[in-house]
Tab-separated table of C-alpha atoms in Angstrom:
chain	number	residue	atom	x	y	z
F	1	MET	CA	-11.227	-5.228	-7.515
F	2	LYS	CA	-10.297	-1.506	-6.863
F	3	LYS	CA	-6.861	-2.354	-7.977
F	4	ILE	CA	-8.314	-3.983	-11.299
F	5	SER	CA	-10.405	-0.871	-12.072
F	6	ILE	CA	-7.243	1.389	-11.447
F	7	LEU	CA	-5.103	-0.679	-13.916
F	8	LEU	CA	-8.002	-0.648	-16.486
F	9	LEU	CA	-8.278	2.997	-16.232
F	10	ALA	CA	-4.292	3.607	-16.761
F	11	VAL	CA	-4.322	1.451	-19.912
F	12	LEU	CA	-7.262	3.245	-21.384
F	13	SER	CA	-5.572	6.546	-20.737
F	14	LEU	CA	-2.341	5.224	-22.261
F	15	GLY	CA	-4.224	4.082	-25.317
F	16	ILE	CA	-6.000	7.506	-25.859
F	17	SER	CA	-2.462	8.913	-25.278
F	18	PHE	CA	-1.032	6.939	-28.251
F	19	THR	CA	-4.010	7.718	-30.835
F	20	SER	CA	-3.598	11.495	-29.968
F	21	CYS	CA	-0.079	11.146	-30.732
F	22	ALA	CA	-0.866	9.463	-33.944
F	23	ASP	CA	-3.236	11.903	-35.082
F	24	ASP	CA	-1.147	14.961	-34.180
F	25	ALA	CA	2.133	13.728	-35.895
F	26	PRO	CA	1.773	11.159	-38.882
F	27	PHE	CA	4.822	9.621	-40.175
F	28	SER	CA	6.289	8.208	-43.655
F	29	THR	CA	8.769	5.718	-44.097
F	30	ALA	CA	9.556	7.147	-47.740
F	31	ALA	CA	13.250	8.230	-47.850
F	32	ALA	CA	15.409	9.416	-50.501
F	33	ASP	CA	17.217	5.979	-51.048
F	34	ASP	CA	13.940	4.037	-51.258
F	35	ASN	CA	13.012	2.329	-54.348
F	36	PRO	CA	10.770	4.575	-56.355
F	37	ARG	CA	7.389	2.930	-57.323
F	38	ILE	CA	4.750	3.975	-59.559
F	39	LEU	CA	1.452	3.297	-57.833
F	40	ASP	CA	-1.389	4.751	-60.356
F	41	PRO	CA	-2.112	4.188	-63.101
F	42	VAL	CA	-1.642	0.531	-63.282
F	43	PHE	CA	-0.376	-0.506	-67.127
F	44	PRO	CA	-1.644	-3.964	-68.024
F	45	ASP	CA	0.780	-6.557	-68.814
F	46	ARG	CA	2.175	-7.708	-72.091
F	47	VAL	CA	0.096	-10.188	-73.997
F	48	ASN	CA	2.203	-12.729	-76.069
F	49	GLY	CA	5.161	-10.388	-75.544
F	50	GLU	CA	3.276	-7.382	-77.175
F	51	LEU	CA	3.189	-4.267	-75.353
F	52	PRO	CA	-0.652	-3.516	-74.195
F	53	VAL	CA	-2.660	-0.401	-75.509
F	54	ILE	CA	-3.205	2.053	-72.743
F	55	ALA	CA	-4.703	4.717	-74.491
F	56	ASN	CA	-6.960	4.657	-77.649
F	57	ILE	CA	-8.304	8.188	-78.316
F	58	SER	CA	-8.996	10.197	-81.494
F	59	ARG	CA	-6.758	12.707	-82.652
F	60	ASP	CA	-8.951	15.805	-81.427
F	61	ALA	CA	-8.351	14.734	-77.870
F	62	ASN	CA	-5.199	15.293	-76.147
F	63	LEU	CA	-3.304	12.237	-74.467
F	64	GLY	CA	-3.895	12.990	-70.679
F	65	MET	CA	-2.315	10.777	-67.787
F	66	ASN	CA	-1.700	11.579	-64.079
F	67	LEU	CA	1.108	9.756	-62.361
F	68	THR	CA	1.265	8.719	-58.665
F	69	VAL	CA	4.977	8.024	-57.484
F	70	THR	CA	6.590	7.371	-54.279
F	71	PRO	CA	8.776	8.588	-52.641
F	72	ALA	CA	7.146	11.454	-54.007
F	73	ASP	CA	9.526	14.277	-52.753
F	74	TYR	CA	12.438	12.443	-54.045
F	75	THR	CA	11.324	11.213	-57.453
F	76	THR	CA	11.438	12.647	-60.750
F	77	VAL	CA	9.311	11.428	-63.860
F	78	VAL	CA	10.158	11.751	-67.387
F	79	TRP	CA	7.771	10.697	-70.411
F	80	PHE	CA	9.111	9.534	-73.619
F	81	LEU	CA	7.230	8.847	-76.925
F	82	ASP	CA	8.786	6.645	-79.680
F	83	GLY	CA	12.057	7.113	-77.506
F	84	GLN	CA	12.316	10.670	-77.496
F	85	GLU	CA	11.781	12.969	-74.489
F	86	ALA	CA	8.238	14.525	-74.527
F	87	ALA	CA	7.343	15.757	-70.904
F	88	THR	CA	8.547	15.652	-67.482
F	89	GLY	CA	6.462	15.570	-64.243
F	90	THR	CA	3.802	13.566	-62.821
F	91	ARG	CA	1.195	15.186	-65.310
F	92	LEU	CA	1.097	14.439	-68.910
F	93	ASP	CA	-0.951	16.371	-71.625
F	94	LEU	CA	-0.248	16.124	-75.335
F	95	ALA	CA	-1.739	16.905	-78.471
F	96	LEU	CA	-0.786	13.931	-81.118
F	97	LYS	CA	-1.604	13.522	-84.702
F	98	ALA	CA	-3.118	10.267	-85.762
F	99	GLY	CA	-1.033	7.345	-85.337
F	100	THR	CA	0.538	4.597	-83.258
F	101	TYR	CA	3.012	5.621	-80.460
F	102	HIS	CA	5.130	3.982	-78.082
F	103	LEU	CA	4.901	5.349	-74.587
F	104	LYS	CA	7.343	4.834	-71.903
F	105	VAL	CA	7.417	6.678	-68.262
F	106	VAL	CA	10.331	6.641	-66.221
F	107	ALA	CA	10.379	7.413	-62.525
F	108	SER	CA	14.004	7.836	-60.833
F	109	THR	CA	15.303	9.110	-57.802
F	110	GLY	CA	18.526	10.951	-56.890
F	111	ALA	CA	19.986	7.952	-55.398
F	112	GLY	CA	20.257	6.528	-59.249
F	113	LYS	CA	17.048	4.189	-58.612
F	114	SER	CA	14.508	3.893	-61.451
F	115	THR	CA	11.166	2.117	-62.625
F	116	TYR	CA	9.148	2.554	-65.708
F	117	ARG	CA	5.896	1.499	-67.462
F	118	GLU	CA	5.277	1.458	-71.175
F	119	GLY	CA	2.376	0.594	-73.677
F	120	ILE	CA	0.987	1.805	-76.940
F	121	VAL	CA	-0.874	4.862	-77.466
F	122	GLN	CA	-3.440	4.495	-80.612
F	123	VAL	CA	-4.560	7.986	-81.915
F	124	ASN	CA	-7.319	7.705	-84.603
F	125	PRO	CA	-7.925	9.815	-87.394
F	126	LEU	CA	-11.334	11.812	-87.797
F	127	ALA	CA	-13.721	10.719	-90.462
F	128	GLY	CA	-12.612	12.584	-93.715
F	129	ASP	CA	-9.002	12.550	-92.475
F	130	PRO	CA	-6.344	11.630	-94.936
F	131	TRP	CA	-5.083	8.374	-93.412
F	132	ALA	CA	-2.380	6.077	-94.709
F	133	ALA	CA	-2.750	2.185	-93.696
F	134	THR	CA	0.023	-0.201	-93.538
F	135	VAL	CA	-0.978	-2.859	-96.173
F	136	ALA	CA	2.239	-4.886	-96.612
F	137	SER	CA	5.825	-3.908	-96.663
F	138	GLU	CA	5.345	-0.568	-98.332
F	139	ARG	CA	6.777	1.466	-95.302
F	140	ILE	CA	10.491	0.010	-95.440
F	141	ILE	CA	11.736	2.297	-98.241
F	142	ALA	CA	15.055	3.408	-99.704
F	143	PRO	CA	16.462	6.875	-100.480
F	144	GLY	CA	16.114	8.128	-103.858
F	145	THR	CA	13.498	5.657	-104.767
F	146	THR	CA	9.775	5.881	-105.455
F	147	ALA	CA	7.284	4.681	-103.017
F	148	ARG	CA	3.855	4.231	-102.153
F	149	LEU	CA	1.090	4.584	-99.165
F	150	TYR	CA	-2.387	3.289	-99.226
F	151	GLY	CA	-5.358	4.427	-97.326
F	152	ASP	CA	-8.322	6.575	-97.066
F	153	ASN	CA	-8.872	10.209	-98.645
F	154	LEU	CA	-5.504	10.296	-99.967
F	155	GLN	CA	-6.683	12.087	-103.083
F	156	ASN	CA	-6.730	15.305	-100.909
F	157	VAL	CA	-2.931	15.039	-99.946
F	158	THR	CA	-0.791	17.817	-101.599
F	159	GLY	CA	2.228	17.755	-99.422
F	160	MET	CA	4.268	15.286	-97.107
F	161	LEU	CA	7.044	15.255	-94.648
F	162	ILE	CA	9.206	12.424	-93.804
F	163	GLY	CA	10.604	13.579	-90.317
F	164	SER	CA	11.741	17.102	-91.295
F	165	HIS	CA	12.523	16.103	-95.125
F	166	ALA	CA	9.842	17.610	-97.507
F	167	VAL	CA	8.647	15.022	-100.174
F	168	ALA	CA	8.231	15.823	-103.859
F	169	GLY	CA	6.925	14.026	-106.740
F	170	ILE	CA	3.540	13.152	-104.733
F	171	ALA	CA	0.734	11.671	-107.044
F	172	TYR	CA	-2.473	10.200	-106.325
F	173	VAL	CA	-3.046	6.872	-108.223
F	174	PRO	CA	-6.914	6.364	-108.100
F	175	GLU	CA	-6.885	2.838	-109.509
F	176	SER	CA	-5.306	1.592	-106.282
F	177	GLY	CA	-6.306	4.388	-104.135
F	178	CYS	CA	-2.824	5.292	-103.012
F	179	ILE	CA	-0.044	8.034	-103.398
F	180	GLU	CA	3.274	7.629	-104.961
F	181	TYR	CA	6.088	9.886	-103.787
F	182	ALA	CA	9.528	10.364	-104.202
F	183	VAL	CA	11.893	9.183	-101.072
F	184	PRO	CA	14.394	12.061	-100.561
F	185	ALA	CA	17.843	10.819	-101.701
F	186	ASP	CA	19.614	12.553	-98.829
F	187	ILE	CA	17.941	11.162	-96.030
F	188	ASP	CA	19.662	8.916	-93.414
F	189	GLU	CA	18.587	5.686	-92.199
F	190	GLY	CA	16.164	5.169	-89.358
F	191	ASP	CA	12.561	5.339	-88.549
F	192	TYR	CA	10.684	8.573	-89.216
F	193	ARG	CA	7.144	9.770	-88.680
F	194	VAL	CA	5.144	11.208	-91.778
F	195	VAL	CA	2.963	14.051	-91.996
F	196	LEU	CA	0.550	14.478	-94.807
F	197	THR	CA	-0.850	18.096	-95.745
F	198	ASP	CA	-3.979	19.216	-97.587
F	199	ALA	CA	-4.239	22.224	-99.855
F	200	GLU	CA	-5.449	24.447	-96.736
F	201	GLY	CA	-2.275	23.379	-94.645
F	202	ASN	CA	-3.775	20.945	-92.390
F	203	GLU	CA	-1.572	18.520	-91.099
F	204	TYR	CA	-2.423	14.556	-90.435
F	205	GLY	CA	-0.304	11.937	-88.937
F	206	ALA	CA	0.336	8.613	-90.931
F	207	ASN	CA	2.549	6.586	-88.860
F	208	THR	CA	6.153	5.894	-89.608
F	209	VAL	CA	8.251	4.540	-92.537
F	210	LYS	CA	11.750	2.896	-91.839
F	211	ILE	CA	14.500	4.356	-94.239
F	212	SER	CA	17.262	1.637	-95.047
F	213	LYS	CA	20.411	1.716	-97.335
F	214	ALA	CA	20.838	-2.057	-96.885
F	215	ALA	CA	19.920	-4.643	-99.289
F	216	LEU	CA	16.705	-5.789	-97.801
F	217	VAL	CA	14.638	-8.849	-98.708
F	218	VAL	CA	10.872	-7.847	-97.844
F	219	THR	CA	8.784	-10.571	-99.352
F	220	GLY	CA	9.160	-13.973	-101.014
F	221	ALA	CA	11.914	-15.324	-99.000
F	222	ASN	CA	9.728	-17.853	-96.940
F	223	ARG	CA	9.050	-20.541	-99.456
F	224	ALA	CA	10.099	-21.483	-102.860
F	225	ASN	CA	9.909	-24.561	-105.148
F	226	ALA	CA	13.041	-26.455	-106.147
F	227	ASN	CA	14.460	-26.011	-109.741
F	228	ALA	CA	11.811	-23.491	-110.424
F	229	GLU	CA	12.199	-19.559	-110.613
F	230	TRP	CA	12.055	-17.914	-107.400
F	231	THR	CA	11.294	-13.957	-106.963
F	232	LEU	CA	12.344	-12.137	-104.030
F	233	THR	CA	11.378	-8.329	-103.556
F	234	GLY	CA	12.599	-5.715	-101.483
F	235	ILE	CA	15.001	-2.746	-101.546
F	236	ASN	CA	18.540	-2.010	-102.755
F	237	LEU	CA	18.558	-5.528	-104.359
F	238	GLU	CA	20.706	-4.407	-107.231
F	239	ASN	CA	23.525	-4.760	-104.683
F	240	VAL	CA	23.269	-8.678	-104.117
F	241	ALA	CA	26.126	-10.534	-105.398
F	242	SER	CA	25.075	-14.054	-103.931
F	243	LEU	CA	22.574	-15.980	-102.190
F	244	THR	CA	23.211	-19.151	-100.295
F	245	ILE	CA	20.574	-21.839	-99.310
F	246	GLY	CA	21.004	-25.440	-98.369
F	247	GLY	CA	25.007	-25.275	-98.888
F	248	GLN	CA	24.576	-24.069	-102.348
F	249	THR	CA	25.389	-20.658	-103.414
F	250	VAL	CA	23.727	-18.909	-106.231
F	251	THR	CA	25.665	-15.956	-107.959
F	252	SER	CA	23.755	-15.991	-111.402
F	253	PHE	CA	20.447	-14.338	-111.587
F	254	VAL	CA	17.604	-14.397	-114.125
F	255	GLN	CA	16.601	-11.019	-113.451
F	256	GLN	CA	17.929	-8.384	-110.971
F	257	THR	CA	16.584	-4.743	-110.377
F	258	ALA	CA	16.782	-2.384	-107.185
F	259	ILE	CA	13.109	-3.901	-106.071
F	260	SER	CA	13.286	-7.415	-107.130
F	261	LEU	CA	15.693	-10.565	-107.558
F	262	THR	CA	14.935	-13.551	-109.792
F	263	LEU	CA	17.024	-16.690	-109.281
F	264	VAL	CA	16.481	-20.573	-110.134
F	265	CYS	CA	16.033	-22.254	-106.593
F	266	PRO	CA	18.573	-25.126	-106.118
F	267	ALA	CA	17.576	-28.524	-106.522
F	268	LEU	CA	16.596	-29.293	-102.948
F	269	ALA	CA	14.489	-31.952	-101.197
F	270	ASP	CA	11.173	-30.506	-99.571
F	271	GLY	CA	12.292	-29.090	-96.056
F	272	ASP	CA	13.329	-26.024	-94.026
F	273	TYR	CA	16.568	-24.218	-95.196
F	274	GLN	CA	18.523	-21.331	-94.156
F	275	LEU	CA	18.751	-18.541	-96.413
F	276	THR	CA	21.886	-15.941	-96.451
F	277	GLY	CA	23.559	-13.686	-98.787
F	278	ARG	CA	26.037	-11.144	-99.531
F	279	THR	CA	26.181	-7.710	-101.170
F	280	LYS	CA	28.857	-6.863	-103.533
F	281	SER	CA	30.716	-4.887	-101.003
F	282	GLY	CA	30.673	-7.865	-98.595
F	283	GLU	CA	28.028	-6.918	-96.521
F	284	PRO	CA	25.139	-9.397	-95.202
F	285	VAL	CA	21.916	-9.221	-97.212
F	286	ARG	CA	18.953	-8.245	-94.749
F	287	PHE	CA	15.691	-10.268	-94.407
F	288	TYR	CA	12.371	-8.920	-93.110
F	289	ALA	CA	9.906	-10.718	-90.888
F	290	ALA	CA	7.402	-10.108	-88.347
F	291	ALA	CA	10.121	-10.829	-85.482
F	292	GLY	CA	12.313	-7.758	-87.093
F	293	ILE	CA	15.505	-7.677	-89.550
F	294	THR	CA	17.769	-10.357	-89.458
F	295	ASP	CA	20.895	-11.611	-91.435
F	296	ALA	CA	19.344	-14.841	-92.326
F	297	CYS	CA	15.886	-16.359	-92.799
F	298	THR	CA	14.202	-19.776	-92.840
F	299	VAL	CA	13.134	-21.045	-96.364
F	300	VAL	CA	10.235	-23.650	-96.838
F	301	ILE	CA	10.954	-25.809	-100.083
F	302	SER	CA	7.871	-27.212	-100.918
F	303	SER	CA	6.248	-29.085	-104.017
F	304	GLU	CA	3.425	-26.336	-103.481
F	305	ARG	CA	3.644	-23.872	-106.583
F	306	THR	CA	2.621	-20.482	-105.773
F	307	LEU	CA	0.118	-18.793	-108.242
F	308	TRP	CA	-0.212	-15.456	-106.241
F	309	GLU	CA	1.245	-13.780	-103.482
F	310	GLY	CA	0.641	-10.387	-101.924
F	311	HIS	CA	-1.706	-8.789	-99.352
F	312	HIS	CA	-5.184	-8.095	-101.034
F	313	TYR	CA	-8.140	-6.884	-98.820
F	314	VAL	CA	-11.648	-8.548	-99.610
F	315	SER	CA	-14.950	-6.972	-98.555
F	316	TRP	CA	-18.370	-7.558	-100.154
F	317	ASP	CA	-19.586	-4.509	-98.805
F	318	LEU	CA	-17.571	-2.213	-101.148
F	319	SER	CA	-18.737	-0.898	-104.451
F	320	ASP	CA	-18.782	-3.079	-107.440
F	321	ASP	CA	-16.212	-0.924	-109.087
F	322	ASN	CA	-13.550	-1.249	-105.968
F	323	PRO	CA	-11.011	-3.644	-106.787
F	324	ASN	CA	-11.137	-4.878	-103.039
F	325	LYS	CA	-14.881	-6.024	-103.591
F	326	THR	CA	-13.328	-9.722	-104.394
F	327	PHE	CA	-10.039	-11.221	-105.115
F	328	ASN	CA	-9.921	-12.219	-108.952
F	329	LEU	CA	-6.214	-12.010	-109.510
F	330	ILE	CA	-5.827	-15.537	-110.770
F	331	GLY	CA	-6.894	-15.779	-114.463
F	332	GLN	CA	-8.913	-18.587	-116.289
F	333	ASP	CA	-5.856	-19.343	-118.350
F	334	VAL	CA	-3.949	-20.315	-115.195
F	335	PHE	CA	-6.886	-22.792	-114.030
F	336	ALA	CA	-6.892	-24.134	-117.521
F	337	ARG	CA	-3.419	-25.447	-117.174
F	338	LEU	CA	-4.212	-27.120	-113.659
F	339	LYS	CA	-4.598	-30.993	-113.529
F	340	ALA	CA	-7.761	-32.207	-111.988
F	341	GLY	CA	-7.160	-33.694	-108.334
F	342	SER	CA	-4.804	-30.816	-107.473
F	343	THR	CA	-5.147	-28.853	-104.288
F	344	LEU	CA	-5.801	-24.974	-104.204
F	345	ARG	CA	-4.451	-23.469	-101.154
F	346	ILE	CA	-5.624	-19.823	-99.872
F	347	TYR	CA	-3.675	-18.451	-97.135
F	348	TYR	CA	-5.572	-15.743	-95.452
F	349	SER	CA	-5.289	-13.326	-92.574
F	350	VAL	CA	-7.838	-11.426	-90.650
F	351	ALA	CA	-8.354	-7.288	-90.942
F	352	ALA	CA	-8.553	-6.725	-87.205
F	353	GLU	CA	-10.848	-3.841	-87.763
F	354	ALA	CA	-13.635	-5.598	-89.476
F	355	GLU	CA	-16.677	-6.573	-87.564
F	356	TYR	CA	-16.865	-10.206	-88.923
F	357	HIS	CA	-14.677	-12.448	-91.155
F	358	GLN	CA	-15.990	-14.845	-93.750
F	359	LEU	CA	-14.596	-16.409	-96.863
F	360	ARG	CA	-16.191	-18.016	-99.813
F	361	THR	CA	-14.837	-19.374	-102.912
F	362	THR	CA	-16.989	-19.091	-106.066
F	363	THR	CA	-17.006	-18.741	-109.694
F	364	GLY	CA	-16.822	-15.210	-111.630
F	365	TRP	CA	-20.727	-15.383	-111.366
F	366	TRP	CA	-20.617	-15.651	-107.594
F	367	ASN	CA	-21.790	-19.328	-107.508
F	368	ASP	CA	-20.065	-21.291	-104.666
F	369	LEU	CA	-17.415	-23.915	-106.191
F	370	PRO	CA	-18.887	-27.402	-106.085
F	371	GLY	CA	-17.899	-29.085	-102.563
F	372	THR	CA	-16.978	-25.793	-100.949
F	373	SER	CA	-18.717	-24.061	-98.142
F	374	VAL	CA	-18.654	-20.632	-96.399
F	375	LEU	CA	-15.803	-20.520	-94.018
F	376	GLU	CA	-16.020	-18.166	-90.867
F	377	PHE	CA	-12.966	-17.294	-88.692
F	378	SER	CA	-11.347	-15.159	-86.234
F	379	THR	CA	-7.863	-15.748	-86.747
F	380	GLY	CA	-5.484	-16.353	-90.013
F	381	GLY	CA	-5.328	-19.773	-91.721
F	382	VAL	CA	-5.384	-21.816	-95.130
F	383	LYS	CA	-8.461	-22.871	-96.997
F	384	ASP	CA	-8.122	-26.021	-99.220
F	385	VAL	CA	-10.062	-26.273	-102.205
F	386	VAL	CA	-9.842	-29.503	-104.110
F	387	LEU	CA	-9.939	-28.753	-107.871
F	388	THR	CA	-11.966	-31.627	-109.068
F	389	GLN	CA	-13.030	-31.717	-112.776
F	390	GLU	CA	-16.279	-30.455	-112.036
F	391	VAL	CA	-14.823	-27.464	-110.287
F	392	LEU	CA	-12.312	-26.702	-113.057
F	393	ASN	CA	-15.360	-26.788	-115.509
F	394	HIS	CA	-17.215	-24.379	-113.419
F	395	ILE	CA	-14.397	-22.167	-113.243
F	396	SER	CA	-14.098	-22.089	-117.122
F	397	GLU	CA	-17.673	-21.985	-117.821
F	398	GLN	CA	-18.801	-19.276	-115.265
F	399	GLY	CA	-16.087	-16.469	-115.636
F	400	GLY	CA	-13.175	-17.679	-113.668
F	401	PHE	CA	-12.391	-17.844	-109.972
F	402	LEU	CA	-13.345	-15.416	-107.097
F	403	CYS	CA	-12.630	-15.453	-103.391
F	404	VAL	CA	-15.492	-13.189	-101.808
F	405	GLY	CA	-16.446	-12.397	-98.083
F	406	HIS	CA	-15.712	-9.765	-95.827
F	407	GLY	CA	-12.858	-8.724	-93.514
F	408	TYR	CA	-9.824	-10.686	-94.427
F	409	TYR	CA	-6.641	-10.395	-96.817
F	410	VAL	CA	-5.527	-13.096	-99.279
F	411	ASP	CA	-1.877	-13.255	-98.763
F	412	ARG	CA	-1.113	-16.373	-100.913
F	413	VAL	CA	-2.444	-19.018	-103.323
F	414	THR	CA	-0.906	-22.213	-104.155
F	415	VAL	CA	-1.483	-25.382	-105.918
F	416	GLN	CA	-0.200	-28.873	-105.059
């Protein structure tokens, strides 16, 4: 027993000795050739391939962030906004104009090892600020042309910069709530931030525009009707020499300008076809889509006939004199030529900022069309309306056709 007691005392003394040694002399495994790691903050993962929003602030608040990295003694940190170096070090503190920014932070060691995090920063305008939203494809523009921006409080804009280029010829268009401006003729291709100014010299962010000198088709290329006129819109389209679809090449156009191109679609059966083109100088025609800009696109040839195409916002919360109170852009004369039994298709998309989304189809007197109902939704889709003789009679007798409701865009209306 005496020997056991002595042994226990010896073990206890040894444990105390180890504890004391650990308290007095902490050690670290981080070394100069270790892989760098960003410990904090944790950026969310991508959702459906899209970068997460990591900050959502008003333009009167700075973008602030503290980064914790390891090995701290051997790691350098560089912050990038839209691909340009914006700051260095583990502390970020930036004042930004309203807009959407791509933030990337890179942590590197002297051993040539690095890691990064990235996400979207949303900086919101204040109430009363001039602000330009993105409505459709108006932010893809060509040098030396006239372009538009849509948004809020644009009547207060007296000046504009695209990057470092001063813009001339700014005019407010009350009917559409937009400003028209002359794109500088000497500006190079690329993406540029837009800054709006008012009479007092205050500056307001307005996101970005893309300058392109390519023959670029922006809208109209996603579908067509065989043996019918087909209009494509975009920029620099006066340079297009030919378009090829379904193995058939078209070199003669009904009408051709810098911003539109009308041709007769070849006689093709319903289906999906690849569309390509060549310019007069032999370069490929480019096509804009949600996935980016490519040298080819898919066209759906369909027996559906397009009555209207665009991106028209609808909200019954707006005043009666606002053109976005309703969608009323298809005249009674069009419906007078349609046959009973045809199907009207309304392609719509949501306005993400709206608190609810509801669509109704009515006559010009706001009476629901016979056989239709209120549609509530959270994602884009298609609403079908069967044009019975009763429906056509109501449209004829009650002032036409309307799409009403709140929180959505009418993108296309067809008939089949």
